[in-house]
Coordinates of C-alpha atoms in Angstrom, one line a residue:
E1 CA 23.3 -11.7 -70.1
K2 CA 22.6 -15.1 -71.7
G3 CA 21.1 -16.4 -68.2
V4 CA 18.6 -13.3 -68.1
A5 CA 17.6 -14.1 -71.6
I6 CA 17.2 -18.0 -70.9
G7 CA 15.3 -16.8 -67.5
I8 CA 12.9 -14.4 -69.5
K9 CA 12.2 -17.3 -72.0
N10 CA 11.6 -19.8 -69.5
Y11 CA 9.5 -17.4 -67.3
T12 CA 7.4 -16.2 -70.4
A13 CA 6.6 -19.9 -71.3
T14 CA 5.3 -20.8 -67.8
L15 CA 2.7 -17.9 -68.0
G16 CA -0.3 -20.0 -69.0
V17 CA -2.8 -18.7 -71.4
G18 CA -4.2 -16.2 -69.1
G19 CA -0.6 -14.8 -68.9
Q20 CA 0.1 -15.1 -72.5
I21 CA -3.3 -13.2 -73.2
C22 CA -2.0 -10.3 -70.8
M23 CA 1.4 -10.0 -72.2
R24 CA -0.4 -9.1 -75.6
A25 CA -2.8 -6.6 -74.4
D26 CA -2.7 -2.9 -75.7
D27 CA -1.7 -1.2 -72.3
L28 CA -1.3 -2.0 -68.5
A29 CA -5.2 -1.0 -68.0
H30 CA -6.0 -3.6 -70.7
A31 CA -4.0 -6.1 -69.3
S32 CA -5.5 -5.9 -66.0
T33 CA -9.1 -6.1 -67.1
L34 CA -7.8 -9.3 -69.1
S35 CA -6.2 -10.6 -66.0
E36 CA -9.3 -10.3 -63.8
R37 CA -11.3 -12.0 -66.6
F38 CA -9.0 -15.0 -66.9
S39 CA -7.5 -15.2 -63.5
R40 CA -10.0 -18.1 -62.6
L41 CA -7.9 -20.3 -64.9
T42 CA -5.0 -20.6 -62.6
D43 CA -6.7 -20.0 -59.1
T44 CA -10.2 -19.8 -58.6
G45 CA -10.0 -18.0 -55.2
V46 CA -7.8 -15.3 -56.2
E47 CA -9.6 -11.6 -56.7
L48 CA -7.8 -9.0 -58.8
R49 CA -9.2 -5.3 -59.1
W50 CA -8.3 -1.8 -59.8
L51 CA -8.3 1.0 -56.6
E52 CA -8.4 4.4 -56.8
R53 CA -7.0 7.0 -54.5
E54 CA -6.0 10.9 -55.0
D55 CA -2.6 10.3 -56.3
A56 CA -2.3 7.0 -57.7
V57 CA -3.9 3.4 -58.8
G58 CA -3.5 0.4 -57.2
H59 CA -3.6 -3.0 -58.7
S60 CA -4.8 -5.1 -55.7
I61 CA -4.7 -9.0 -55.0
S62 CA -6.6 -10.9 -52.4
H63 CA -7.7 -14.3 -52.0
R64 CA -9.6 -16.8 -49.5
P65 CA -8.8 -15.9 -45.7
E66 CA -7.0 -18.9 -45.1
V67 CA -4.7 -18.0 -48.0
V68 CA -4.4 -14.3 -47.0
A69 CA -3.3 -15.6 -43.6
L70 CA -0.1 -17.4 -45.0
R71 CA 0.9 -13.9 -46.2
F72 CA 3.9 -15.3 -48.4
P73 CA 1.4 -16.5 -51.2
I74 CA 0.0 -13.0 -51.6
E75 CA 3.7 -11.7 -51.6
V76 CA 4.5 -14.1 -54.5
M77 CA 1.4 -13.3 -56.5
L78 CA 1.9 -9.8 -56.3
G79 CA 5.4 -9.9 -57.1
T80 CA 4.7 -12.1 -60.1
G81 CA 1.9 -9.8 -61.3
Y82 CA 4.5 -6.9 -61.0
R83 CA 7.1 -8.9 -62.9
M84 CA 4.7 -9.9 -65.7
M85 CA 3.6 -6.3 -65.9
S86 CA 7.2 -5.0 -66.3
H87 CA 7.9 -7.9 -68.9
A88 CA 4.9 -6.9 -71.1
A89 CA 5.7 -3.3 -70.8
G90 CA 9.4 -4.1 -71.9
D91 CA 10.9 -2.2 -68.9
P92 CA 10.3 -2.1 -65.2
V93 CA 7.1 -0.3 -64.5
P94 CA 8.0 2.7 -62.0
L95 CA 5.9 2.0 -58.9
R96 CA 4.7 4.8 -56.3
E97 CA 4.7 2.3 -53.5
V98 CA 3.6 -1.4 -52.7
T99 CA 1.2 -2.3 -50.0
F100 CA 0.5 -5.4 -48.4
A101 CA -2.6 -5.8 -45.9
H102 CA -0.8 -8.1 -43.7
P103 CA 2.3 -7.6 -41.4
A104 CA 5.7 -7.9 -42.4
G105 CA 7.5 -11.3 -42.3
Y106 CA 11.0 -10.1 -43.5
P107 CA 13.0 -7.0 -43.3
V108 CA 11.0 -4.2 -45.5
R109 CA 14.4 -3.5 -47.3
A110 CA 14.4 -6.9 -49.3
Y111 CA 10.7 -5.9 -50.6
E112 CA 11.7 -2.4 -51.5
E113 CA 14.8 -3.8 -53.6
L114 CA 12.6 -6.2 -55.2
F115 CA 9.9 -4.0 -56.2
G116 CA 12.0 -0.7 -56.6
A117 CA 9.6 1.4 -54.4
P118 CA 8.5 1.9 -50.8
V119 CA 6.7 -0.7 -49.4
R120 CA 4.4 -0.7 -46.6
F121 CA 2.8 -3.5 -44.4
E122 CA -0.6 -3.7 -42.4
A123 CA -2.3 -1.4 -45.2
E124 CA -5.6 -1.5 -46.0
H125 CA -4.9 -3.4 -49.4
S126 CA -2.2 -5.6 -51.1
A127 CA -1.4 -3.8 -54.0
V128 CA 1.1 -2.2 -56.3
W129 CA 0.3 1.6 -56.9
L130 CA 1.3 3.6 -59.8
D131 CA 0.7 6.7 -61.5
R132 CA -2.5 6.7 -63.6
E133 CA -1.0 8.0 -66.9
L134 CA 1.1 4.7 -66.9
L135 CA -2.3 2.6 -67.6
T136 CA -2.2 3.8 -71.0
R137 CA 1.3 3.4 -71.8
P138 CA 1.3 1.0 -75.2
L139 CA 3.0 -2.5 -74.0
A140 CA 6.3 -3.5 -75.9
R141 CA 4.7 -6.8 -76.6
R142 CA 1.0 -6.1 -77.6
D143 CA -0.2 -8.3 -80.4
P144 CA -4.0 -7.9 -81.2
M145 CA -4.1 -10.9 -83.6
A146 CA -2.6 -13.5 -81.3
R147 CA -4.5 -12.1 -78.1
R148 CA -7.8 -12.6 -79.8
Y149 CA -7.0 -16.1 -80.8
L150 CA -5.8 -16.6 -77.2
E151 CA -8.8 -15.1 -75.6
A152 CA -11.1 -17.5 -77.7
H153 CA -9.3 -20.5 -76.4
A154 CA -9.4 -19.2 -72.6
E155 CA -13.1 -18.5 -73.0
Q156 CA -13.4 -22.2 -73.9
M157 CA -11.7 -23.2 -70.9
L158 CA -13.5 -20.9 -68.8
A159 CA -16.7 -22.6 -70.0
Q160 CA -15.5 -26.0 -69.1
L161 CA -14.5 -25.1 -65.6
S162 CA -17.1 -26.9 -63.3
V163 CA -19.2 -24.5 -61.1
P164 CA -18.6 -25.6 -57.5
A165 CA -21.5 -27.4 -55.7
P166 CA -23.5 -25.4 -53.4
P167 CA -22.8 -26.1 -49.9
A168 CA -25.2 -28.8 -48.2
V169 CA -27.0 -26.2 -46.2
V170 CA -28.1 -24.4 -49.4
A171 CA -29.3 -27.9 -50.9
Q172 CA -31.5 -28.3 -47.7
I173 CA -32.9 -24.7 -47.8
R174 CA -33.9 -25.2 -51.6
E175 CA -35.5 -28.6 -50.8
A176 CA -37.2 -27.2 -47.9
V177 CA -38.6 -24.0 -50.1
L178 CA -39.9 -26.2 -52.9
V179 CA -41.7 -28.8 -50.7

């Protein structure tokens, strides 16, 4: 039990400002919105979004094609996101299922034990799927005052991120058009 407490403390300390903001969100929907907004602080190539289907909502993750092709980074990011979601909620968030867009690299049973839900590979999206009503469940660690402070700091950090230079071909096209 002591080891688990230390693990949680260390895990929480390593989340970065974006993770700390999400931990203090009002509910899962709010945490997801914040995660999408501040994800560039930790990884400029990650794409997070909500997906809708008849029976559930999914929080999906994608990345640049070369990262998706590696499979493992997507699995780690989705697993870490689920762990953070559960930690913020105060209990494991019950999932409907977990889907990965890539083929399985290991036996499915190991993934199902990790997520506590059925896992499917070679699906349309890599996502954790949950019941819609869970989105509005208040988070155990919500803290509006600390969140607003951290959000202001994160906005400053986002503003300082350099905008990637356009590819050389774009510069050539601009030069040709302006001449």
